[in-house]
Short mmCIF file of N, CA, C and O in Angstrom, two decimals:
data_model
loop_
_atom_site.label_atom_id
_atom_site.label_comp_id
_atom_site.label_asym_id
_atom_site.label_seq_id
_atom_site.Cartn_x
_atom_site.Cartn_y
_atom_site.Cartn_z
N MET A 127 35.49 -28.03 -6.74
CA MET A 127 35.74 -26.73 -6.14
C MET A 127 34.85 -25.66 -6.78
O MET A 127 34.42 -24.74 -6.10
N ALA A 128 34.58 -25.78 -8.08
CA ALA A 128 33.73 -24.80 -8.76
C ALA A 128 32.32 -24.80 -8.18
O ALA A 128 31.68 -23.76 -8.08
N GLY A 129 31.85 -25.99 -7.76
CA GLY A 129 30.52 -26.09 -7.17
C GLY A 129 30.40 -25.29 -5.88
O GLY A 129 29.37 -24.69 -5.59
N VAL A 130 31.48 -25.26 -5.10
CA VAL A 130 31.49 -24.50 -3.86
C VAL A 130 31.38 -23.01 -4.15
O VAL A 130 30.66 -22.28 -3.48
N TRP A 131 32.10 -22.56 -5.18
CA TRP A 131 32.04 -21.14 -5.56
C TRP A 131 30.65 -20.76 -6.06
O TRP A 131 30.13 -19.69 -5.75
N VAL A 132 30.04 -21.64 -6.83
CA VAL A 132 28.69 -21.38 -7.33
C VAL A 132 27.71 -21.32 -6.16
O VAL A 132 26.86 -20.43 -6.08
N LEU A 133 27.83 -22.26 -5.23
CA LEU A 133 26.96 -22.27 -4.07
C LEU A 133 27.15 -21.01 -3.23
O LEU A 133 26.18 -20.37 -2.82
N GLY A 134 28.38 -20.63 -3.00
CA GLY A 134 28.68 -19.41 -2.23
C GLY A 134 28.13 -18.17 -2.91
O GLY A 134 27.54 -17.30 -2.27
N GLY A 135 28.32 -18.07 -4.23
CA GLY A 135 27.80 -16.93 -4.99
C GLY A 135 26.28 -16.86 -4.94
O GLY A 135 25.69 -15.79 -4.80
N THR A 136 25.64 -18.01 -5.04
CA THR A 136 24.18 -18.07 -4.98
C THR A 136 23.67 -17.62 -3.61
O THR A 136 22.69 -16.87 -3.52
N LEU A 137 24.34 -18.07 -2.56
CA LEU A 137 23.95 -17.66 -1.22
C LEU A 137 24.11 -16.15 -1.03
O LEU A 137 23.23 -15.49 -0.46
N VAL A 138 25.21 -15.59 -1.49
CA VAL A 138 25.44 -14.15 -1.36
C VAL A 138 24.37 -13.38 -2.13
O VAL A 138 23.80 -12.41 -1.62
N LEU A 139 24.07 -13.79 -3.36
CA LEU A 139 23.03 -13.12 -4.15
C LEU A 139 21.66 -13.23 -3.48
O LEU A 139 20.88 -12.27 -3.48
N GLY A 140 21.38 -14.38 -2.90
CA GLY A 140 20.10 -14.57 -2.21
C GLY A 140 19.97 -13.65 -1.01
O GLY A 140 18.92 -13.05 -0.78
N VAL A 141 21.04 -13.53 -0.23
CA VAL A 141 21.01 -12.65 0.94
C VAL A 141 20.86 -11.20 0.51
O VAL A 141 20.07 -10.44 1.08
N LEU A 142 21.59 -10.78 -0.52
CA LEU A 142 21.47 -9.40 -1.01
C LEU A 142 20.07 -9.11 -1.53
O LEU A 142 19.51 -8.05 -1.26
N ALA A 143 19.49 -10.04 -2.26
CA ALA A 143 18.12 -9.85 -2.77
C ALA A 143 17.14 -9.74 -1.61
O ALA A 143 16.22 -8.91 -1.62
N GLY A 144 17.31 -10.56 -0.57
CA GLY A 144 16.45 -10.50 0.60
C GLY A 144 16.55 -9.16 1.31
O GLY A 144 15.55 -8.60 1.75
N ILE A 145 17.76 -8.62 1.42
CA ILE A 145 17.96 -7.33 2.06
C ILE A 145 17.27 -6.22 1.27
O ILE A 145 16.59 -5.38 1.83
N VAL A 146 17.43 -6.24 -0.04
CA VAL A 146 16.80 -5.22 -0.89
C VAL A 146 15.29 -5.29 -0.77
O VAL A 146 14.62 -4.26 -0.59
N LEU A 147 14.72 -6.48 -0.83
CA LEU A 147 13.26 -6.62 -0.74
C LEU A 147 12.74 -6.20 0.63
O LEU A 147 11.69 -5.57 0.75
N THR A 148 13.47 -6.52 1.68
CA THR A 148 13.06 -6.15 3.03
C THR A 148 13.08 -4.64 3.22
O THR A 148 12.17 -4.07 3.84
N THR A 149 14.08 -3.97 2.69
CA THR A 149 14.15 -2.51 2.85
C THR A 149 13.06 -1.80 2.05
O THR A 149 12.64 -0.71 2.42
N ARG A 150 12.59 -2.40 0.97
CA ARG A 150 11.54 -1.78 0.16
C ARG A 150 10.15 -2.02 0.73
O ARG A 150 9.22 -1.30 0.41
N ASP A 151 9.98 -3.04 1.56
CA ASP A 151 8.67 -3.39 2.09
C ASP A 151 8.17 -2.29 3.03
O ASP A 151 8.85 -1.89 3.96
N GLY A 152 6.97 -1.80 2.78
CA GLY A 152 6.37 -0.77 3.61
C GLY A 152 6.81 0.64 3.29
O GLY A 152 6.42 1.58 3.96
N ARG A 153 7.63 0.80 2.25
CA ARG A 153 8.11 2.13 1.89
C ARG A 153 6.96 2.96 1.32
O ARG A 153 6.18 2.50 0.51
N ILE A 154 6.89 4.21 1.77
CA ILE A 154 5.83 5.10 1.34
C ILE A 154 6.34 6.00 0.23
O ILE A 154 7.38 6.64 0.36
N ARG A 155 5.62 5.99 -0.89
CA ARG A 155 5.97 6.86 -2.02
C ARG A 155 4.85 7.87 -2.22
O ARG A 155 3.69 7.57 -1.98
N ARG A 156 5.22 9.03 -2.66
CA ARG A 156 4.21 10.05 -2.99
C ARG A 156 3.39 9.53 -4.15
O ARG A 156 3.83 8.69 -4.92
N GLY A 157 2.17 10.07 -4.31
CA GLY A 157 1.26 9.63 -5.36
C GLY A 157 1.89 9.68 -6.73
O GLY A 157 2.79 10.47 -6.99
N MET A 158 1.43 8.81 -7.59
CA MET A 158 1.96 8.77 -8.96
C MET A 158 1.62 10.07 -9.66
O MET A 158 0.62 10.71 -9.37
N ASN A 159 2.47 10.46 -10.56
CA ASN A 159 2.26 11.72 -11.29
C ASN A 159 1.03 11.58 -12.19
O ASN A 159 1.10 10.98 -13.24
N GLN A 160 -0.06 12.14 -11.75
CA GLN A 160 -1.29 12.13 -12.53
C GLN A 160 -1.58 13.55 -12.97
O GLN A 160 -1.34 14.50 -12.23
N PRO A 161 -2.10 13.71 -14.16
CA PRO A 161 -2.50 15.05 -14.58
C PRO A 161 -3.54 15.61 -13.61
O PRO A 161 -4.34 14.87 -13.05
N GLN A 162 -3.49 16.91 -13.38
CA GLN A 162 -4.42 17.56 -12.45
C GLN A 162 -5.86 17.25 -12.84
O GLN A 162 -6.23 17.30 -14.00
N GLY A 163 -6.66 16.88 -11.85
CA GLY A 163 -8.07 16.60 -12.10
C GLY A 163 -8.35 15.18 -12.56
O GLY A 163 -9.49 14.85 -12.84
N THR A 164 -7.32 14.32 -12.64
CA THR A 164 -7.52 12.94 -13.06
C THR A 164 -8.21 12.18 -11.92
O THR A 164 -7.73 12.16 -10.80
N ALA A 165 -9.32 11.58 -12.23
CA ALA A 165 -10.06 10.82 -11.22
C ALA A 165 -9.55 9.39 -11.17
O ALA A 165 -9.01 8.88 -12.15
N PRO A 166 -9.71 8.72 -10.02
CA PRO A 166 -9.32 7.31 -9.96
C PRO A 166 -10.25 6.48 -10.84
O PRO A 166 -11.33 6.94 -11.21
N PRO A 167 -9.84 5.26 -11.18
CA PRO A 167 -10.72 4.41 -11.98
C PRO A 167 -12.08 4.26 -11.29
O PRO A 167 -12.18 4.30 -10.06
N GLU A 168 -13.10 4.09 -12.09
CA GLU A 168 -14.47 4.02 -11.56
C GLU A 168 -14.62 2.94 -10.50
O GLU A 168 -15.31 3.13 -9.50
N SER A 169 -13.94 1.80 -10.71
CA SER A 169 -14.04 0.70 -9.76
C SER A 169 -13.48 1.08 -8.39
O SER A 169 -13.89 0.53 -7.37
N VAL A 170 -12.56 2.03 -8.33
CA VAL A 170 -12.00 2.50 -7.06
C VAL A 170 -12.80 3.70 -6.55
O VAL A 170 -13.04 3.82 -5.35
N ALA A 171 -13.21 4.58 -7.45
CA ALA A 171 -13.96 5.78 -7.05
C ALA A 171 -15.22 5.40 -6.27
O ALA A 171 -15.60 6.10 -5.33
N ASP A 172 -15.84 4.29 -6.64
CA ASP A 172 -17.04 3.83 -5.93
C ASP A 172 -16.74 3.43 -4.50
O ASP A 172 -17.62 3.49 -3.64
N ALA A 173 -15.50 3.03 -4.21
CA ALA A 173 -15.13 2.58 -2.87
C ALA A 173 -14.68 3.71 -1.96
O ALA A 173 -14.62 3.55 -0.75
N LEU A 174 -14.36 4.88 -2.52
CA LEU A 174 -13.88 6.00 -1.71
C LEU A 174 -14.99 6.55 -0.83
O LEU A 174 -16.15 6.60 -1.23
N VAL A 175 -14.61 6.95 0.38
CA VAL A 175 -15.58 7.50 1.34
C VAL A 175 -15.66 9.00 1.10
O VAL A 175 -14.64 9.70 1.21
N PRO A 176 -16.82 9.53 0.73
CA PRO A 176 -16.95 10.95 0.42
C PRO A 176 -16.52 11.85 1.58
O PRO A 176 -16.85 11.60 2.73
N GLY A 177 -15.75 12.88 1.25
CA GLY A 177 -15.33 13.86 2.22
C GLY A 177 -14.22 13.41 3.16
O GLY A 177 -13.91 14.12 4.12
N MET A 178 -13.64 12.25 2.92
CA MET A 178 -12.60 11.74 3.80
C MET A 178 -11.37 11.30 3.00
O MET A 178 -11.49 10.95 1.82
N VAL A 179 -10.23 11.32 3.64
CA VAL A 179 -9.03 10.70 3.07
C VAL A 179 -9.26 9.20 3.21
O VAL A 179 -9.64 8.72 4.29
N THR A 180 -9.07 8.45 2.13
CA THR A 180 -9.37 7.01 2.15
C THR A 180 -8.12 6.19 1.89
O THR A 180 -7.41 6.42 0.91
N LEU A 181 -7.88 5.22 2.78
CA LEU A 181 -6.81 4.24 2.61
C LEU A 181 -7.42 3.07 1.86
O LEU A 181 -8.25 2.35 2.41
N VAL A 182 -7.04 2.87 0.60
CA VAL A 182 -7.57 1.77 -0.19
C VAL A 182 -6.52 0.67 -0.18
O VAL A 182 -5.45 0.80 -0.76
N GLN A 183 -6.84 -0.43 0.51
CA GLN A 183 -5.93 -1.57 0.59
C GLN A 183 -6.30 -2.58 -0.48
O GLN A 183 -7.42 -3.06 -0.51
N LEU A 184 -5.35 -2.90 -1.33
CA LEU A 184 -5.55 -3.92 -2.36
C LEU A 184 -4.88 -5.19 -1.85
O LEU A 184 -3.67 -5.20 -1.59
N SER A 185 -5.66 -6.24 -1.69
CA SER A 185 -5.13 -7.45 -1.09
C SER A 185 -5.79 -8.67 -1.73
O SER A 185 -6.62 -8.55 -2.62
N THR A 186 -5.38 -9.84 -1.24
CA THR A 186 -5.98 -11.10 -1.66
C THR A 186 -6.25 -11.92 -0.41
O THR A 186 -5.63 -11.72 0.63
N THR A 187 -7.16 -12.87 -0.51
CA THR A 187 -7.55 -13.66 0.66
C THR A 187 -6.44 -14.57 1.15
O THR A 187 -6.38 -14.89 2.34
N PHE A 188 -5.56 -15.00 0.28
CA PHE A 188 -4.52 -15.96 0.66
C PHE A 188 -3.20 -15.29 1.04
O PHE A 188 -2.18 -15.95 1.18
N CYS A 189 -3.18 -13.99 1.24
CA CYS A 189 -1.96 -13.22 1.49
C CYS A 189 -1.81 -12.94 2.99
O CYS A 189 -2.60 -12.20 3.56
N ALA A 190 -0.79 -13.54 3.62
CA ALA A 190 -0.55 -13.33 5.06
C ALA A 190 -0.17 -11.88 5.38
O ALA A 190 -0.70 -11.31 6.34
N PRO A 191 0.73 -11.24 4.63
CA PRO A 191 1.04 -9.84 4.94
C PRO A 191 -0.18 -8.91 4.80
O PRO A 191 -0.22 -7.87 5.43
N CYS A 192 -1.16 -9.32 3.99
CA CYS A 192 -2.37 -8.50 3.84
C CYS A 192 -3.12 -8.39 5.16
O CYS A 192 -3.68 -7.34 5.48
N ARG A 193 -3.12 -9.46 5.95
CA ARG A 193 -3.78 -9.43 7.25
C ARG A 193 -3.05 -8.47 8.19
O ARG A 193 -3.69 -7.74 8.96
N GLN A 194 -1.72 -8.45 8.13
CA GLN A 194 -0.95 -7.52 8.95
C GLN A 194 -1.23 -6.08 8.52
O GLN A 194 -1.41 -5.19 9.36
N ALA A 195 -1.25 -5.84 7.21
CA ALA A 195 -1.53 -4.49 6.70
C ALA A 195 -2.93 -4.05 7.11
O ALA A 195 -3.13 -2.90 7.50
N ARG A 196 -3.89 -4.96 7.05
CA ARG A 196 -5.27 -4.64 7.44
C ARG A 196 -5.32 -4.17 8.90
O ARG A 196 -5.99 -3.18 9.23
N ALA A 197 -4.58 -4.84 9.77
CA ALA A 197 -4.57 -4.47 11.19
C ALA A 197 -3.96 -3.08 11.39
O ALA A 197 -4.50 -2.26 12.13
N VAL A 198 -2.86 -2.80 10.71
CA VAL A 198 -2.20 -1.49 10.83
C VAL A 198 -3.11 -0.39 10.29
O VAL A 198 -3.33 0.63 10.95
N LEU A 199 -3.65 -0.59 9.10
CA LEU A 199 -4.48 0.44 8.47
C LEU A 199 -5.76 0.68 9.26
O LEU A 199 -6.18 1.83 9.42
N ALA A 200 -6.38 -0.37 9.75
CA ALA A 200 -7.61 -0.21 10.53
C ALA A 200 -7.32 0.57 11.81
O ALA A 200 -8.09 1.47 12.19
N ARG A 201 -6.21 0.27 12.48
CA ARG A 201 -5.84 0.97 13.71
C ARG A 201 -5.60 2.44 13.44
O ARG A 201 -6.07 3.31 14.18
N VAL A 202 -4.88 2.75 12.37
CA VAL A 202 -4.60 4.15 12.03
C VAL A 202 -5.89 4.88 11.67
O VAL A 202 -6.12 6.01 12.10
N ALA A 203 -6.76 4.25 10.90
CA ALA A 203 -8.03 4.88 10.51
C ALA A 203 -8.93 5.13 11.71
O ALA A 203 -9.59 6.17 11.79
N GLU A 204 -8.95 4.19 12.66
CA GLU A 204 -9.80 4.34 13.85
C GLU A 204 -9.34 5.48 14.74
O GLU A 204 -10.14 6.08 15.44
N THR A 205 -8.05 5.77 14.71
CA THR A 205 -7.50 6.78 15.63
C THR A 205 -7.15 8.09 14.94
O THR A 205 -6.43 8.91 15.49
N THR A 206 -7.67 8.29 13.73
CA THR A 206 -7.39 9.52 12.98
C THR A 206 -8.69 10.10 12.44
O THR A 206 -9.46 9.39 11.78
N ASP A 207 -8.94 11.37 12.73
CA ASP A 207 -10.13 12.04 12.22
C ASP A 207 -10.03 12.23 10.71
O ASP A 207 -8.97 12.57 10.19
N GLY A 208 -11.13 12.03 10.02
CA GLY A 208 -11.19 12.28 8.58
C GLY A 208 -10.51 11.22 7.73
O GLY A 208 -10.19 11.45 6.58
N LEU A 209 -10.30 10.03 8.30
CA LEU A 209 -9.59 8.95 7.59
C LEU A 209 -10.44 7.69 7.60
O LEU A 209 -11.01 7.32 8.63
N ALA A 210 -10.56 7.06 6.44
CA ALA A 210 -11.33 5.82 6.31
C ALA A 210 -10.45 4.74 5.69
O ALA A 210 -9.50 5.04 4.96
N HIS A 211 -10.76 3.48 5.98
CA HIS A 211 -10.02 2.34 5.44
C HIS A 211 -10.98 1.45 4.66
O HIS A 211 -12.04 1.08 5.17
N VAL A 212 -10.61 1.14 3.41
CA VAL A 212 -11.42 0.29 2.55
C VAL A 212 -10.50 -0.79 1.98
O VAL A 212 -9.36 -0.50 1.62
N GLU A 213 -11.00 -2.02 1.92
CA GLU A 213 -10.20 -3.11 1.36
C GLU A 213 -10.86 -3.65 0.10
O GLU A 213 -12.07 -3.87 0.08
N ILE A 214 -10.06 -3.86 -0.93
CA ILE A 214 -10.54 -4.44 -2.19
C ILE A 214 -9.74 -5.71 -2.45
O ILE A 214 -8.51 -5.68 -2.46
N ASP A 215 -10.44 -6.82 -2.66
CA ASP A 215 -9.80 -8.10 -2.97
C ASP A 215 -9.54 -8.17 -4.47
O ASP A 215 -10.48 -8.29 -5.26
N VAL A 216 -8.29 -8.07 -4.86
CA VAL A 216 -7.97 -8.06 -6.29
C VAL A 216 -8.02 -9.45 -6.92
O VAL A 216 -7.98 -9.56 -8.15
N ALA A 217 -8.13 -10.50 -6.10
CA ALA A 217 -8.34 -11.82 -6.67
C ALA A 217 -9.75 -11.91 -7.27
O ALA A 217 -9.96 -12.57 -8.28
N GLU A 218 -10.70 -11.22 -6.62
CA GLU A 218 -12.07 -11.19 -7.11
C GLU A 218 -12.28 -10.10 -8.16
O GLU A 218 -13.19 -10.19 -8.97
N ARG A 219 -11.44 -9.04 -8.11
CA ARG A 219 -11.59 -7.91 -9.02
C ARG A 219 -10.24 -7.55 -9.64
O ARG A 219 -9.65 -6.52 -9.33
N PRO A 220 -9.72 -8.40 -10.51
CA PRO A 220 -8.39 -8.16 -11.09
C PRO A 220 -8.32 -6.90 -11.96
O PRO A 220 -7.25 -6.33 -12.14
N GLU A 221 -9.44 -6.42 -12.44
CA GLU A 221 -9.45 -5.21 -13.25
C GLU A 221 -9.00 -3.99 -12.45
O GLU A 221 -8.44 -3.03 -12.99
N VAL A 222 -9.21 -4.02 -11.13
CA VAL A 222 -8.78 -2.92 -10.27
C VAL A 222 -7.25 -2.88 -10.22
O VAL A 222 -6.65 -1.81 -10.37
N ALA A 223 -6.63 -4.04 -10.01
CA ALA A 223 -5.17 -4.09 -9.97
C ALA A 223 -4.58 -3.65 -11.30
O ALA A 223 -3.58 -2.93 -11.34
N GLU A 224 -5.20 -4.05 -12.38
CA GLU A 224 -4.71 -3.67 -13.71
C GLU A 224 -4.84 -2.16 -13.93
O GLU A 224 -3.91 -1.50 -14.39
N ALA A 225 -5.98 -1.61 -13.57
CA ALA A 225 -6.21 -0.17 -13.77
C ALA A 225 -5.25 0.68 -12.94
O ALA A 225 -4.83 1.75 -13.37
N LEU A 226 -4.89 0.18 -11.75
CA LEU A 226 -4.02 0.94 -10.86
C LEU A 226 -2.54 0.57 -11.00
O LEU A 226 -1.70 1.10 -10.29
N ARG A 227 -2.26 -0.36 -11.89
CA ARG A 227 -0.89 -0.84 -12.13
C ARG A 227 -0.25 -1.38 -10.85
O ARG A 227 0.88 -1.04 -10.50
N VAL A 228 -0.99 -2.22 -10.15
CA VAL A 228 -0.52 -2.85 -8.92
C VAL A 228 -0.03 -4.25 -9.25
O VAL A 228 -0.75 -5.04 -9.87
N LEU A 229 1.20 -4.56 -8.82
CA LEU A 229 1.81 -5.84 -9.14
C LEU A 229 1.96 -6.76 -7.93
O LEU A 229 2.34 -7.91 -8.09
N ARG A 230 1.73 -6.25 -6.72
CA ARG A 230 1.88 -7.08 -5.54
C ARG A 230 0.83 -6.72 -4.50
O ARG A 230 0.27 -5.64 -4.52
N THR A 231 0.60 -7.67 -3.61
CA THR A 231 -0.30 -7.40 -2.48
C THR A 231 0.49 -7.63 -1.20
O THR A 231 1.37 -8.48 -1.18
N PRO A 232 0.21 -6.90 -0.16
CA PRO A 232 -0.71 -5.78 -0.12
C PRO A 232 -0.10 -4.52 -0.70
O PRO A 232 1.10 -4.29 -0.59
N THR A 233 -0.92 -3.73 -1.33
CA THR A 233 -0.57 -2.38 -1.76
C THR A 233 -1.66 -1.47 -1.23
O THR A 233 -2.84 -1.79 -1.33
N THR A 234 -1.25 -0.36 -0.66
CA THR A 234 -2.21 0.62 -0.14
C THR A 234 -2.04 1.91 -0.92
O THR A 234 -0.92 2.39 -1.10
N ILE A 235 -3.15 2.45 -1.40
CA ILE A 235 -3.15 3.73 -2.10
C ILE A 235 -4.01 4.68 -1.28
O ILE A 235 -5.14 4.34 -0.92
N VAL A 236 -3.47 5.84 -0.98
CA VAL A 236 -4.19 6.84 -0.18
C VAL A 236 -4.73 7.90 -1.13
O VAL A 236 -3.97 8.49 -1.90
N TYR A 237 -6.04 8.13 -1.06
CA TYR A 237 -6.71 9.14 -1.88
C TYR A 237 -7.22 10.25 -0.98
O TYR A 237 -7.74 9.99 0.11
N ASP A 238 -7.11 11.50 -1.45
CA ASP A 238 -7.66 12.62 -0.69
C ASP A 238 -9.17 12.67 -0.90
O ASP A 238 -9.74 11.87 -1.65
N ALA A 239 -9.83 13.62 -0.24
CA ALA A 239 -11.29 13.72 -0.30
C ALA A 239 -11.79 13.97 -1.72
O ALA A 239 -12.92 13.63 -2.05
N GLY A 240 -10.94 14.56 -2.57
CA GLY A 240 -11.33 14.82 -3.95
C GLY A 240 -11.01 13.69 -4.91
O GLY A 240 -11.27 13.79 -6.11
N GLY A 241 -10.42 12.60 -4.42
CA GLY A 241 -10.11 11.46 -5.27
C GLY A 241 -8.73 11.48 -5.89
O GLY A 241 -8.41 10.63 -6.73
N ALA A 242 -7.85 12.40 -5.48
CA ALA A 242 -6.49 12.45 -6.02
C ALA A 242 -5.60 11.51 -5.19
O ALA A 242 -5.70 11.45 -3.97
N GLU A 243 -4.72 10.81 -5.88
CA GLU A 243 -3.80 9.89 -5.20
C GLU A 243 -2.73 10.68 -4.46
O GLU A 243 -2.05 11.51 -5.04
N LEU A 244 -2.60 10.41 -3.16
CA LEU A 244 -1.60 11.08 -2.33
C LEU A 244 -0.36 10.22 -2.11
O LEU A 244 0.76 10.70 -2.27
N LEU A 245 -0.57 8.98 -1.72
CA LEU A 245 0.52 8.08 -1.35
C LEU A 245 0.27 6.68 -1.90
O LEU A 245 -0.87 6.30 -2.14
N ARG A 246 1.36 5.92 -2.01
CA ARG A 246 1.28 4.53 -2.42
C ARG A 246 2.27 3.75 -1.57
O ARG A 246 3.42 4.15 -1.44
N ILE A 247 1.81 2.65 -0.99
CA ILE A 247 2.64 1.86 -0.09
C ILE A 247 2.61 0.41 -0.55
O ILE A 247 1.54 -0.20 -0.64
N GLY A 248 3.77 -0.16 -0.82
CA GLY A 248 3.89 -1.56 -1.17
C GLY A 248 4.30 -2.35 0.05
O GLY A 248 5.30 -2.04 0.68
N GLY A 249 3.53 -3.35 0.42
CA GLY A 249 3.84 -4.15 1.60
C GLY A 249 3.11 -3.65 2.82
O GLY A 249 2.17 -2.86 2.74
N VAL A 250 3.56 -4.12 3.99
CA VAL A 250 2.94 -3.74 5.25
C VAL A 250 3.51 -2.41 5.70
O VAL A 250 4.72 -2.29 5.90
N PRO A 251 2.67 -1.38 5.84
CA PRO A 251 3.19 -0.07 6.26
C PRO A 251 3.60 -0.07 7.72
O PRO A 251 3.05 -0.81 8.53
N LYS A 252 4.58 0.74 8.02
CA LYS A 252 4.99 0.96 9.41
C LYS A 252 4.10 2.06 9.98
O LYS A 252 3.91 3.09 9.36
N THR A 253 3.53 1.82 11.13
CA THR A 253 2.54 2.72 11.72
C THR A 253 3.04 4.15 11.85
O THR A 253 2.38 5.09 11.43
N ALA A 254 4.23 4.31 12.43
CA ALA A 254 4.75 5.67 12.66
C ALA A 254 4.99 6.40 11.34
O ALA A 254 4.66 7.58 11.20
N ALA A 255 5.56 5.71 10.36
CA ALA A 255 5.83 6.33 9.06
C ALA A 255 4.53 6.70 8.36
O ALA A 255 4.42 7.76 7.73
N LEU A 256 3.51 5.86 8.49
CA LEU A 256 2.21 6.14 7.87
C LEU A 256 1.57 7.36 8.52
O LEU A 256 1.07 8.25 7.83
N ARG A 257 1.60 7.43 9.84
CA ARG A 257 1.04 8.59 10.54
C ARG A 257 1.75 9.87 10.13
O ARG A 257 1.11 10.91 9.92
N ASP A 258 3.08 9.82 10.02
CA ASP A 258 3.85 11.00 9.59
C ASP A 258 3.46 11.43 8.19
O ASP A 258 3.31 12.61 7.91
N ALA A 259 3.31 10.46 7.28
CA ALA A 259 2.97 10.78 5.89
C ALA A 259 1.55 11.33 5.78
O ALA A 259 1.27 12.15 4.91
N LEU A 260 0.67 10.89 6.67
CA LEU A 260 -0.73 11.34 6.64
C LEU A 260 -0.94 12.66 7.39
O LEU A 260 -2.00 13.27 7.26
N ALA A 261 0.02 13.07 8.19
CA ALA A 261 -0.14 14.26 9.04
C ALA A 261 -0.63 15.51 8.31
O ALA A 261 -1.50 16.21 8.82
N PRO A 262 -0.15 15.81 7.10
CA PRO A 262 -0.67 17.00 6.41
C PRO A 262 -2.12 16.86 5.93
O PRO A 262 -2.75 17.84 5.59
N HIS A 263 -2.63 15.63 5.92
CA HIS A 263 -3.95 15.39 5.32
C HIS A 263 -5.04 15.00 6.33
O HIS A 263 -6.21 15.14 6.04
N ALA A 264 -4.64 14.48 7.49
CA ALA A 264 -5.61 14.03 8.50
C ALA A 264 -4.98 14.18 9.88
O ALA A 264 -3.76 14.07 10.02
N ARG A 265 -5.83 14.40 10.88
CA ARG A 265 -5.32 14.62 12.25
C ARG A 265 -5.68 13.45 13.15
O ARG A 265 -6.80 12.92 13.06
N PRO A 266 -4.76 13.07 14.06
CA PRO A 266 -5.10 12.03 15.04
C PRO A 266 -6.28 12.45 15.91
O PRO A 266 -6.47 13.63 16.19
N THR A 267 -7.09 11.48 16.30
CA THR A 267 -8.23 11.75 17.18
C THR A 267 -7.71 12.15 18.54
O THR A 267 -6.79 11.56 19.06
N GLU A 268 -8.33 13.17 19.10
CA GLU A 268 -7.90 13.65 20.43
C GLU A 268 -8.74 13.08 21.52
O GLU A 268 -9.81 12.66 21.39
#
C-alpha cells in the first residue's frame, strides 16, 4: 500500500512541476538591473545591429524549441520597423552564455540601440506578448 502512495505522490509532484515550468515558458521579464551605461559583453556587442533594437536569440543546434523561437522572432522582426533578429549558438560559443548568465535555451535578450538590456525571455515567446513588450521601443511596419 505504501508503494501506491509513493507512486501517487510522485505523479502529483510531476504534474505540479510540469504546470510551473509551462507557465514560466515564454515569460517576458524586464532587463536585468545593470548599472547605467553598462555595455553588453563584447561577444554580444559585436552582434548588435547599430541603430536598431536587437533581439539576440541564444540557442543550440539540437534544441527543438529554439526553432520555434527563431520563427516567432524572425516574424516579429520582419514586421516591425527598427527591429533586428540575431541568433547566437551557445554550443559553439559557451562564453556568451556564461557572460550573460543564461542557463537554458532558447533565451532571448532584447537590447536597445545603445546596447542596454531591455527584456529577457526564457523559452519560446508568445507573439502578442512580445509585440506588446516591444511597443515602447519599436513600431510595427505599416
